[in-house]
Structure formats: C-alpha cells, structure tokens
Amino acid sequence: MFAPSAIAEISQETLALSKRLFLQLKRRPSTLVAGILQPLIWLVLFGALFAKAPMGLFPGGGSYGKFLGAGVIVFTAFSAALNAGLPVMFDREFGFLNRLLVAPLRSRYSIVLASVLYITSLSLVQSLAIMAAAWGLGYGWPGGAGLLVVIGTLLLLVAAVTALSLALAFALPGHIELIAVIFVANLPLLFASTALAPISYMPGWLGWLAALNPLTFAIEPIRAAYLGQFAFDAVVLEAPYGALTAAQCLLLLLVLSAGLFLSIRPLLDRKLS
Amino acid sequence: MINLEQIYKRYGSVSALEGLSLEVPKGCLYGLLGPNGAGKTTALRILCTLLAPDQGRVFIAGLDALADPRGARAQLGYVAQEVAIDKILTGRELLELQGSLYHLSAARSRDRIAALSALLGMEEWLDRRCGSYSGGMRRRLDLACGLLHDPAVLVLDEPTVGLDIESRAALWDVLQQLRQQGTTILLSSHYLEEVDALADRLAILDRGCVIAEGTPEQLKQQLGGDRITLRVREFASQQEAQRVQQIIQGLLGVSQVLINRAQGHAINFVLEAQGSEALLQLRQQLEHAQVPVFSLAQSRPSLDDVYLQATGRTLMDAELAAISSRDSKAEKKQAMR
C-alpha cells in the first residue's frame, strides 16, 4: 500500500510525536502515579471490606481479594485508556494541533498512532504495577502463559477504549466536556461489570448490564488466567443470555475495537483533512 | 510564488473573505496590512492549508495547494499569531520534533538547529523548557520552527504584536536577511510603520478584499498632494470640527476634508499643491476665515492616508471598531479543529 519511503516517513513522524508524549510523562509523572494509586486504593480498600467473607463464597474458591484482582487490573487499563483523548484535546485547544497540521505529514494518522502507542504503553505499565501490588497482597499471579493472556486481553480492551476516547476528543468542544464524559462513564462502567461481584449476586437487570458490558469480557478471561483455569474453550461467563467461553469473550473485544476504529474513521478523516 | 485567486470564505453568516486575490512575486517581502477583522488571518490560514476556502484557488511555488496540500506544506514555513509551544519541552526538543515532522535527517536537523540558534541568538536558552521563555524568546523559537526546513515561502501572522522594541528590531533584521537570501516572505500586520519599513510590496485589506496594492512608494504617490492635519485646539468638540470642516471645504486648492476622531477631532485634508508656498497661502486663507489654529502639520502622504482614502476612516478607527465588535469565543472555535 505504501512505498518504503512512506513507511520510513510515517515511522519518523509517529516516533517523534510519541517521544513528545513520553517526555511529557517523564517530566510530569502525576498521570502515571495517579493511574496506579487509584486502583491500588480500590484493591486495598475493597479487598479489606470483604476480607472476612467466607472462603468459597466467590467463584473460584479463593478469597475475595483473588476475585477482585482481575477486576481492578482491567479497571486500571480501562481508566488509562479512557484518558487517551485528553492530550489530543489540549493540543486542539492550545493550537498545537495546527502546528502539526501545517507540517507535510505523510499521514495524519501518525498523530492518532502516536497516541495509541503512548496510551497502550502507559496502561500496560500501570496494569503491571497493579498486578505486582496484587501479588504482594497475596492475591496471586497468573504465571507465564497467564501473563500473556492478561496482556493480550488488556491490549484489546485498551484499543477499543482508546478509539472511543480519541473520537470524543475530536468531537467534543473542549476539555471540560471531555473530562465530564470520562467522569460520568468511569465508575458506572466499573460497578455494572463483574469487577467487584459475580453476576449471580446481581439483580436480574444489573446482571444483564454486566453481561453486556465490554469490561466484563476482559475481566473474565483474566480472572480465569489468575485462577489457573484459562482455556480458550472453557466457559468463563454465565450470562443471562447463555454461557460464553474465553475465546468468545476475546472475539467480542476484538470485534468491538475493530468496529470502533472503523466507525470513528470518518470523524478522524473529517477532522484531520 | 504565492497566488491567491478570488478567495471567498464565510463563517456561518459572517463573511471573512470576499473575492480576495493576491500575488506575491518570488523573493519579495510582502506586507498584508489591515485592521483586525479585515480577513488577514483567515487569508493566511487558507494559504497554509489549515482552512479550506469556500471558493477560489491557491498556488504556492507553482503547486495547487488545494489539490496537493502536502506538497504545498513542504514549501511553507508558517509562524502563527498565537504561539503554540509545548511548555514541557525544551526549545531544542521542539525543534527536533519539528524536524521529524518535515522529515529532515537527524544530521540535517542538528545542523539547521545550530545555524538558526546562532542566527536568532537562542544558544543560551535553547536547552531550557519553553514554559520559562519570555514573549520575545517564544517568538524567536517559533520563527526558528518556521524556518527549520529552509522553506521557499515564509508566512508570518502579526509577528511583532506584543514584542518589545528590541526584539522587534531583531526580528526585522532577520526578515531582511532572509529576503536577501531569496526567501519569499508574506507577513500580515496592522502596524503601518512595520509594513512601510519592511515591505517591498503590500496589499491593504479591508472587509475581506484588497483595496489597494503596490509598493509603498507607488501607493503614496498615487494620492498626490500633501497631507495637512489641522487642530483648532488640542481636543476639539465634534460641532467645532464640523464648523471648521465646512469652512475649509470652501477654500481653494483643498480636497478630501475629513474629521479624524482618533486625533481629537483634528481636520485632515489634502492640499493639491506641494511645498512651503502652498502652505503659506493656506495659512493666509485660514486667518482670513478666522479659523483658530492650535497646530498645523504638513506631510507627504503615508500609508495611513492610503487607507483613509480608500475606506474613509483611519486605520486606528477601524481597529477600535473591530476590537469592540470581536467575538473571541467564535474566533477560538474557528481556529480549533
């Protein structure tokens, strides 16, 4: 599709643009730190809240902490990706984007690609930190193959959420509106998923919501990996509409993120042309 | 080198450009003069491919900028009015980023940064974060960004607004050097003296179209006779000025009698004859008509007179009118993608 020189130019642009984002992060690490602290607090407080729940009350037979771990890991990656649009929004507002748009970029998707690279690495680092913290709290570790499942699942979720956040960053009028949407979306999506409790504990309507929530599709394969029960054809979710295997959950995430990237393309084309 | 042909642009119900045409020859330092709101920024944004015109054609270095925007962008250096820099990066890092966006090799980028930081006197603070820069330093960094890829055409939008006199003189100096090296430069300004001092040619913009075009000398010559500014007192009232205006309109060899509100209701008019003889005759006529004289100044036409002649108001009046009718929120929206 592209000549070799085009690929070289696109990677030069993308690398330079992501380098800028990483330099910002290095010199202003509060995003990184806050993105680890918040889920860490969830992990510690929520873990403690139900620490005395009888063993075996939660699926998998472990303590509540073991159950909770997968939920908080997914929540960490999700929150990081939800913020993907903020740097882009600030560039729009401060006019820095115009500086990029007057340059003869080989492809303006370099701007999007740099954001995706940056957010993906940031959310992975944060998730790994939370995984380490969960291990320190005695909530387990998925092991080598399990780690691959966790990372693969997180990548799919992060891709979908990043696409959504970037679309919002180009569609909304300013950062106030973007932050409002992030704020409103964040916690309800967490509560209406299987991060904190299994579907069997929920009233019917909430169970339906949780079973349709993309976060659940990421949480359950990871939870299975943590319990050492991961297999592509193993049922990981007993949804009201039927049982889902790990492979089905991952496929749903893949379709979701591909669908989101395809559906925001017209918006990005319009804003970047 | 730059050709804008019959450009029209509307923002909602507001018309910003109404058939603007502009031709900038190669190697020329070209001034775009006009009050705020005349359409200068819109014209430059269209030229730099940031904005699509509703109608019209744009050529840069022979390239059709609407059909081949990327080709046109490579020929252009653009220094915007609102300086957007990343406060967290150092000046050098910003320039390196800029170099990558224009696909310079690392070595070429390094050489250009060294050359420009010497030219613009930035060595001392280039490795400090941009957030700590003064207004003058920011503007110089922005100019360096515009010049990094050694563009054939440099476009500057109001480059000296808010600059101290020293920085402004330094900037003028650099622009003149660049012109000598063959760079085509287009700059917008609402400062008469800036355009008069720098530009080889200029176009005066008002309400979205060009109302006068030529070299500063030509434009002034076309106006003919000497300009007279008469003050009957330091700050005259409007009634008094109107009374005197009528008297002067009746005098011989006098035309275009206007009241200049920006100068305390002074009377501006044109004396068809030139020189001290004509002035003496004028004084006698004024005495005869019993017009009080606080001051009487005679000068060759200035660019402000060119503007006054074409629009019936001074640049400063137009500027003041524009400021009070500006909608900064709408403007910000226009600038945002």
Tab-separated table of N, CA, C and O in Angstrom, chain A residues 8-10 12-13 16-17 19-20 23-25 27-28 89 91-108 169-170 172-174 270-273, chain B residues 45 48-50 69-71 73-74 76 78 82-86 88-90 93-94 96-106 129 141-142 145-146 149 332 335-337:
chain	number	residue	atom	x	y	z
A	8	ALA	N	8.982	4.761	6.089
A	8	ALA	CA	10.041	5.409	6.868
A	8	ALA	C	9.557	6.764	7.382
A	8	ALA	O	9.793	7.112	8.541
A	9	GLU	N	8.857	7.503	6.535
A	9	GLU	CA	8.403	8.831	6.949
A	9	GLU	C	7.326	8.738	8.021
A	9	GLU	O	7.332	9.505	8.987
A	10	ILE	N	6.413	7.789	7.848
A	10	ILE	CA	5.345	7.634	8.843
A	10	ILE	C	5.936	7.224	10.192
A	10	ILE	O	5.546	7.733	11.240
A	12	GLN	N	8.969	7.895	11.212
A	12	GLN	CA	9.689	9.062	11.752
A	12	GLN	C	8.716	10.014	12.456
A	12	GLN	O	8.960	10.450	13.585
A	13	GLU	N	7.578	10.280	11.795
A	13	GLU	CA	6.575	11.175	12.385
A	13	GLU	C	6.024	10.597	13.683
A	13	GLU	O	5.952	11.277	14.710
A	16	ALA	N	8.521	10.570	16.563
A	16	ALA	CA	8.764	11.906	17.107
A	16	ALA	C	7.576	12.365	17.948
A	16	ALA	O	7.752	12.945	19.020
A	17	LEU	N	6.366	12.081	17.462
A	17	LEU	CA	5.178	12.514	18.200
A	17	LEU	C	5.009	11.735	19.502
A	17	LEU	O	4.606	12.295	20.527
A	19	LYS	N	7.491	10.401	21.160
A	19	LYS	CA	8.588	10.833	22.031
A	19	LYS	C	8.147	12.054	22.838
A	19	LYS	O	8.433	12.161	24.029
A	20	ARG	N	7.432	12.947	22.174
A	20	ARG	CA	6.938	14.128	22.879
A	20	ARG	C	6.031	13.722	24.043
A	20	ARG	O	6.172	14.223	25.157
A	23	LEU	N	8.089	12.262	26.826
A	23	LEU	CA	8.842	13.303	27.553
A	23	LEU	C	7.918	14.035	28.521
A	23	LEU	O	8.295	14.326	29.657
A	24	GLN	N	6.693	14.314	28.051
A	24	GLN	CA	5.717	14.962	28.934
A	24	GLN	C	5.457	14.110	30.163
A	24	GLN	O	5.416	14.606	31.284
A	25	LEU	N	5.312	12.815	29.936
A	25	LEU	CA	5.017	11.903	31.044
A	25	LEU	C	6.179	11.852	32.033
A	25	LEU	O	5.991	11.888	33.248
A	27	ARG	N	8.411	14.124	32.609
A	27	ARG	CA	8.589	15.365	33.367
A	27	ARG	C	7.369	15.724	34.198
A	27	ARG	O	7.420	16.607	35.043
A	28	ARG	N	6.228	15.095	33.881
A	28	ARG	CA	5.015	15.356	34.660
A	28	ARG	C	4.398	14.008	34.971
A	28	ARG	O	3.391	13.629	34.406
A	89	MET	N	-7.044	16.619	23.017
A	89	MET	CA	-7.946	17.746	23.238
A	89	MET	C	-7.170	19.007	23.605
A	89	MET	O	-7.442	20.089	23.097
A	91	ASP	N	-4.127	19.700	22.768
A	91	ASP	CA	-3.446	20.164	21.561
A	91	ASP	C	-4.394	20.919	20.641
A	91	ASP	O	-4.007	21.886	19.997
A	92	ARG	N	-5.656	20.451	20.590
A	92	ARG	CA	-6.638	21.183	19.792
A	92	ARG	C	-6.862	22.556	20.396
A	92	ARG	O	-6.882	23.568	19.700
A	93	GLU	N	-7.041	22.590	21.715
A	93	GLU	CA	-7.400	23.851	22.356
A	93	GLU	C	-6.257	24.866	22.333
A	93	GLU	O	-6.485	26.047	22.144
A	94	PHE	N	-5.039	24.403	22.526
A	94	PHE	CA	-3.912	25.338	22.577
A	94	PHE	C	-3.330	25.637	21.200
A	94	PHE	O	-2.386	26.406	21.081
A	95	GLY	N	-3.859	24.998	20.167
A	95	GLY	CA	-3.367	25.301	18.817
A	95	GLY	C	-2.143	24.506	18.424
A	95	GLY	O	-1.585	24.721	17.349
A	96	PHE	N	-1.696	23.591	19.303
A	96	PHE	CA	-0.517	22.802	18.933
A	96	PHE	C	-0.845	21.877	17.767
A	96	PHE	O	0.007	21.590	16.930
A	97	LEU	N	-2.092	21.448	17.695
A	97	LEU	CA	-2.500	20.573	16.596
A	97	LEU	C	-2.311	21.280	15.249
A	97	LEU	O	-1.903	20.661	14.265
A	98	ASN	N	-2.581	22.593	15.235
A	98	ASN	CA	-2.388	23.342	13.988
A	98	ASN	C	-0.934	23.299	13.535
A	98	ASN	O	-0.650	23.282	12.342
A	99	ARG	N	-0.029	23.313	14.505
A	99	ARG	CA	1.386	23.209	14.165
A	99	ARG	C	1.658	21.880	13.453
A	99	ARG	O	2.434	21.815	12.506
A	100	LEU	N	0.987	20.819	13.911
A	100	LEU	CA	1.179	19.513	13.275
A	100	LEU	C	0.515	19.485	11.904
A	100	LEU	O	0.993	18.833	10.980
A	101	LEU	N	-0.599	20.211	11.790
A	101	LEU	CA	-1.365	20.137	10.546
A	101	LEU	C	-0.759	20.979	9.424
A	101	LEU	O	-1.049	20.733	8.259
A	102	VAL	N	0.068	21.979	9.744
A	102	VAL	CA	0.729	22.719	8.662
A	102	VAL	C	1.978	21.986	8.180
A	102	VAL	O	2.545	22.331	7.150
A	103	ALA	N	2.417	20.979	8.925
A	103	ALA	CA	3.593	20.213	8.503
A	103	ALA	C	3.177	19.180	7.442
A	103	ALA	O	2.050	18.705	7.455
A	104	PRO	N	4.100	18.859	6.532
A	104	PRO	CA	3.744	17.935	5.443
A	104	PRO	C	3.787	16.484	5.904
A	104	PRO	O	4.529	15.664	5.360
A	105	LEU	N	2.984	16.135	6.930
A	105	LEU	CA	2.954	14.763	7.429
A	105	LEU	C	2.576	13.810	6.300
A	105	LEU	O	1.669	14.090	5.532
A	106	ARG	N	3.267	12.687	6.229
A	106	ARG	CA	2.944	11.707	5.197
A	106	ARG	C	1.530	11.181	5.436
A	106	ARG	O	0.758	10.998	4.513
A	107	SER	N	1.237	10.921	6.724
A	107	SER	CA	-0.133	10.548	7.062
A	107	SER	C	-0.492	11.207	8.379
A	107	SER	O	0.266	11.136	9.340
A	108	ARG	N	-1.648	11.833	8.424
A	108	ARG	CA	-2.049	12.481	9.666
A	108	ARG	C	-2.493	11.454	10.700
A	108	ARG	O	-2.680	11.791	11.861
A	169	ALA	N	-12.424	13.157	21.846
A	169	ALA	CA	-11.512	14.299	21.875
A	169	ALA	C	-11.655	15.156	20.617
A	169	ALA	O	-11.441	16.354	20.651
A	170	PHE	N	-12.019	14.531	19.498
A	170	PHE	CA	-12.201	15.315	18.286
A	170	PHE	C	-13.631	15.823	18.134
A	170	PHE	O	-13.873	16.803	17.436
A	172	LEU	N	-15.974	16.505	20.808
A	172	LEU	CA	-16.483	17.411	21.841
A	172	LEU	C	-15.826	18.777	21.712
A	172	LEU	O	-14.716	18.906	21.196
A	173	PRO	N	-16.530	19.826	22.216
A	173	PRO	CA	-15.992	21.176	22.020
A	173	PRO	C	-14.781	21.525	22.892
A	173	PRO	O	-13.991	22.378	22.500
A	174	GLY	N	-14.612	20.903	24.058
A	174	GLY	CA	-13.485	21.321	24.894
A	174	GLY	C	-13.156	20.298	25.955
A	174	GLY	O	-13.854	19.282	26.091
A	270	ARG	N	-12.467	13.590	8.674
A	270	ARG	CA	-13.015	14.947	8.539
A	270	ARG	C	-12.178	15.937	9.336
A	270	ARG	O	-11.841	17.019	8.854
A	271	LYS	N	-11.817	15.544	10.571
A	271	LYS	CA	-11.110	16.481	11.433
A	271	LYS	C	-9.643	16.653	11.008
A	271	LYS	O	-9.025	17.665	11.300
A	272	LEU	N	-9.098	15.661	10.365
A	272	LEU	CA	-7.672	15.719	10.044
A	272	LEU	C	-7.411	16.062	8.581
A	272	LEU	O	-6.272	16.080	8.146
A	273	SER	N	-8.463	16.329	7.814
A	273	SER	CA	-8.210	16.628	6.393
A	273	SER	C	-8.258	18.122	6.124
A	273	SER	O	-8.877	18.840	6.856
B	45	ARG	N	-4.430	31.522	6.922
B	45	ARG	CA	-4.769	30.143	7.287
B	45	ARG	C	-5.170	29.328	6.050
B	45	ARG	O	-4.867	28.151	5.957
B	48	CYS	N	-1.994	28.479	4.220
B	48	CYS	CA	-1.209	27.423	4.874
B	48	CYS	C	-1.954	26.101	4.951
B	48	CYS	O	-1.566	25.231	5.718
B	49	THR	N	-3.038	25.966	4.234
B	49	THR	CA	-3.823	24.727	4.139
B	49	THR	C	-4.488	24.342	5.460
B	49	THR	O	-4.901	23.206	5.628
B	50	LEU	N	-4.598	25.286	6.387
B	50	LEU	CA	-5.285	24.967	7.644
B	50	LEU	C	-6.790	25.104	7.483
B	50	LEU	O	-7.559	24.576	8.277
B	69	PRO	N	-2.051	19.482	-1.061
B	69	PRO	CA	-1.724	20.232	0.156
B	69	PRO	C	-0.381	19.834	0.770
B	69	PRO	O	0.335	20.678	1.291
B	70	ARG	N	-0.037	18.541	0.662
B	70	ARG	CA	1.197	18.101	1.301
B	70	ARG	C	2.416	18.689	0.601
B	70	ARG	O	3.382	19.111	1.246
B	71	GLY	N	2.355	18.748	-0.726
B	71	GLY	CA	3.435	19.371	-1.487
B	71	GLY	C	3.578	20.843	-1.117
B	71	GLY	O	4.683	21.344	-0.916
B	73	ARG	N	2.627	22.269	1.682
B	73	ARG	CA	3.096	22.423	3.067
B	73	ARG	C	4.613	22.323	3.161
B	73	ARG	O	5.237	23.007	3.968
B	74	ALA	N	5.200	21.461	2.336
B	74	ALA	CA	6.653	21.282	2.393
B	74	ALA	C	7.383	22.552	1.957
B	74	ALA	O	8.523	22.773	2.337
B	76	LEU	N	6.321	25.555	2.665
B	76	LEU	CA	5.886	26.657	3.522
B	76	LEU	C	6.459	26.599	4.922
B	76	LEU	O	6.547	25.533	5.516
B	78	TYR	N	5.315	28.424	8.463
B	78	TYR	CA	4.199	29.243	8.962
B	78	TYR	C	4.443	29.617	10.407
B	78	TYR	O	4.659	28.754	11.249
B	82	GLU	N	-0.956	33.095	17.398
B	82	GLU	CA	-0.984	32.553	18.744
B	82	GLU	C	0.142	31.535	18.832
B	82	GLU	O	0.099	30.517	18.165
B	83	VAL	N	1.137	31.818	19.639
B	83	VAL	CA	2.284	30.934	19.670
B	83	VAL	C	1.935	29.673	20.461
B	83	VAL	O	1.768	29.716	21.666
B	84	ALA	N	1.794	28.566	19.765
B	84	ALA	CA	1.503	27.302	20.444
B	84	ALA	C	2.795	26.530	20.611
B	84	ALA	O	3.346	26.005	19.655
B	85	ILE	N	3.319	26.512	21.817
B	85	ILE	CA	4.510	25.707	22.079
B	85	ILE	C	4.185	24.767	23.230
B	85	ILE	O	3.241	24.991	23.969
B	86	ASP	N	4.967	23.724	23.329
B	86	ASP	CA	4.757	22.766	24.401
B	86	ASP	C	5.657	23.165	25.563
B	86	ASP	O	6.871	23.092	25.466
B	88	ILE	N	6.426	21.905	28.276
B	88	ILE	CA	7.205	20.878	28.952
B	88	ILE	C	8.491	20.563	28.184
B	88	ILE	O	9.466	20.100	28.752
B	89	LEU	N	8.477	20.809	26.872
B	89	LEU	CA	9.670	20.504	26.072
B	89	LEU	C	10.659	21.659	26.133
B	89	LEU	O	10.284	22.795	26.376
B	90	THR	N	11.926	21.364	25.890
B	90	THR	CA	12.895	22.437	25.710
B	90	THR	C	12.780	22.925	24.268
B	90	THR	O	12.198	22.252	23.417
B	93	GLU	N	14.148	20.406	21.877
B	93	GLU	CA	13.269	19.245	21.654
B	93	GLU	C	12.111	19.589	20.717
B	93	GLU	O	11.724	18.788	19.865
B	94	LEU	N	11.590	20.799	20.881
B	94	LEU	CA	10.500	21.220	19.998
B	94	LEU	C	11.002	21.303	18.553
B	94	LEU	O	10.325	20.862	17.614
B	96	GLU	N	13.519	19.670	17.299
B	96	GLU	CA	13.774	18.304	16.804
B	96	GLU	C	12.476	17.641	16.354
B	96	GLU	O	12.440	16.971	15.313
B	97	LEU	N	11.424	17.859	17.140
B	97	LEU	CA	10.107	17.327	16.742
B	97	LEU	C	9.703	17.908	15.390
B	97	LEU	O	9.305	17.185	14.471
B	98	GLN	N	9.842	19.221	15.289
B	98	GLN	CA	9.516	19.904	14.039
B	98	GLN	C	10.312	19.312	12.869
B	98	GLN	O	9.768	19.061	11.801
B	99	GLY	N	11.605	19.057	13.117
B	99	GLY	CA	12.448	18.469	12.077
B	99	GLY	C	11.913	17.124	11.607
B	99	GLY	O	11.886	16.840	10.410
B	100	SER	N	11.455	16.307	12.551
B	100	SER	CA	10.928	14.996	12.179
B	100	SER	C	9.618	15.121	11.408
B	100	SER	O	9.337	14.321	10.521
B	101	LEU	N	8.824	16.116	11.757
B	101	LEU	CA	7.546	16.289	11.061
B	101	LEU	C	7.775	16.731	9.612
B	101	LEU	O	6.923	16.537	8.758
B	102	TYR	N	8.926	17.355	9.366
B	102	TYR	CA	9.272	17.759	7.994
B	102	TYR	C	10.252	16.767	7.366
B	102	TYR	O	10.837	17.043	6.328
B	103	HIS	N	10.450	15.631	8.032
B	103	HIS	CA	11.271	14.529	7.509
B	103	HIS	C	12.709	14.921	7.240
B	103	HIS	O	13.303	14.483	6.258
B	104	LEU	N	13.282	15.764	8.102
B	104	LEU	CA	14.715	16.039	7.976
B	104	LEU	C	15.474	14.877	8.608
B	104	LEU	O	15.001	14.248	9.546
B	105	SER	N	16.673	14.610	8.096
B	105	SER	CA	17.510	13.596	8.736
B	105	SER	C	18.024	14.168	10.058
B	105	SER	O	18.015	15.383	10.268
B	106	ALA	N	18.477	13.289	10.941
B	106	ALA	CA	18.947	13.745	12.254
B	106	ALA	C	20.106	14.731	12.099
B	106	ALA	O	20.165	15.752	12.789
B	129	ARG	N	13.353	24.705	29.324
B	129	ARG	CA	11.976	24.404	28.930
B	129	ARG	C	11.262	25.660	28.420
B	129	ARG	O	11.425	26.737	28.971
B	141	LEU	N	11.717	31.388	18.930
B	141	LEU	CA	11.654	29.932	18.782
B	141	LEU	C	10.651	29.554	17.698
B	141	LEU	O	10.890	28.666	16.869
B	142	ASP	N	9.526	30.274	17.693
B	142	ASP	CA	8.500	29.981	16.709
B	142	ASP	C	9.000	30.277	15.296
B	142	ASP	O	8.719	29.540	14.359
B	145	CYS	N	11.178	27.505	14.268
B	145	CYS	CA	10.368	26.359	13.835
B	145	CYS	C	9.918	26.549	12.390
B	145	CYS	O	9.951	25.616	11.588
B	146	GLY	N	9.492	27.760	12.069
B	146	GLY	CA	9.025	28.034	10.717
B	146	GLY	C	10.132	27.932	9.687
B	146	GLY	O	9.890	27.626	8.524
B	149	HIS	N	13.028	23.904	8.100
B	149	HIS	CA	13.190	23.111	6.880
B	149	HIS	C	13.576	23.978	5.681
B	149	HIS	O	13.461	23.551	4.543
B	332	LYS	N	-12.121	31.579	18.532
B	332	LYS	CA	-11.403	30.426	19.049
B	332	LYS	C	-11.941	29.148	18.392
B	332	LYS	O	-11.199	28.247	18.027
B	335	ALA	N	-10.578	28.618	15.028
B	335	ALA	CA	-9.175	28.196	14.991
B	335	ALA	C	-9.010	26.742	15.407
B	335	ALA	O	-7.993	26.130	15.155
B	336	MET	N	-10.053	26.172	16.044
B	336	MET	CA	-9.930	24.815	16.578
B	336	MET	C	-10.415	23.790	15.573
B	336	MET	O	-11.364	24.032	14.855
B	337	ARG	N	-9.744	22.681	15.527
B	337	ARG	CA	-10.176	21.610	14.635
B	337	ARG	C	-11.153	20.689	15.330
B	337	ARG	O	-10.942	20.352	16.468
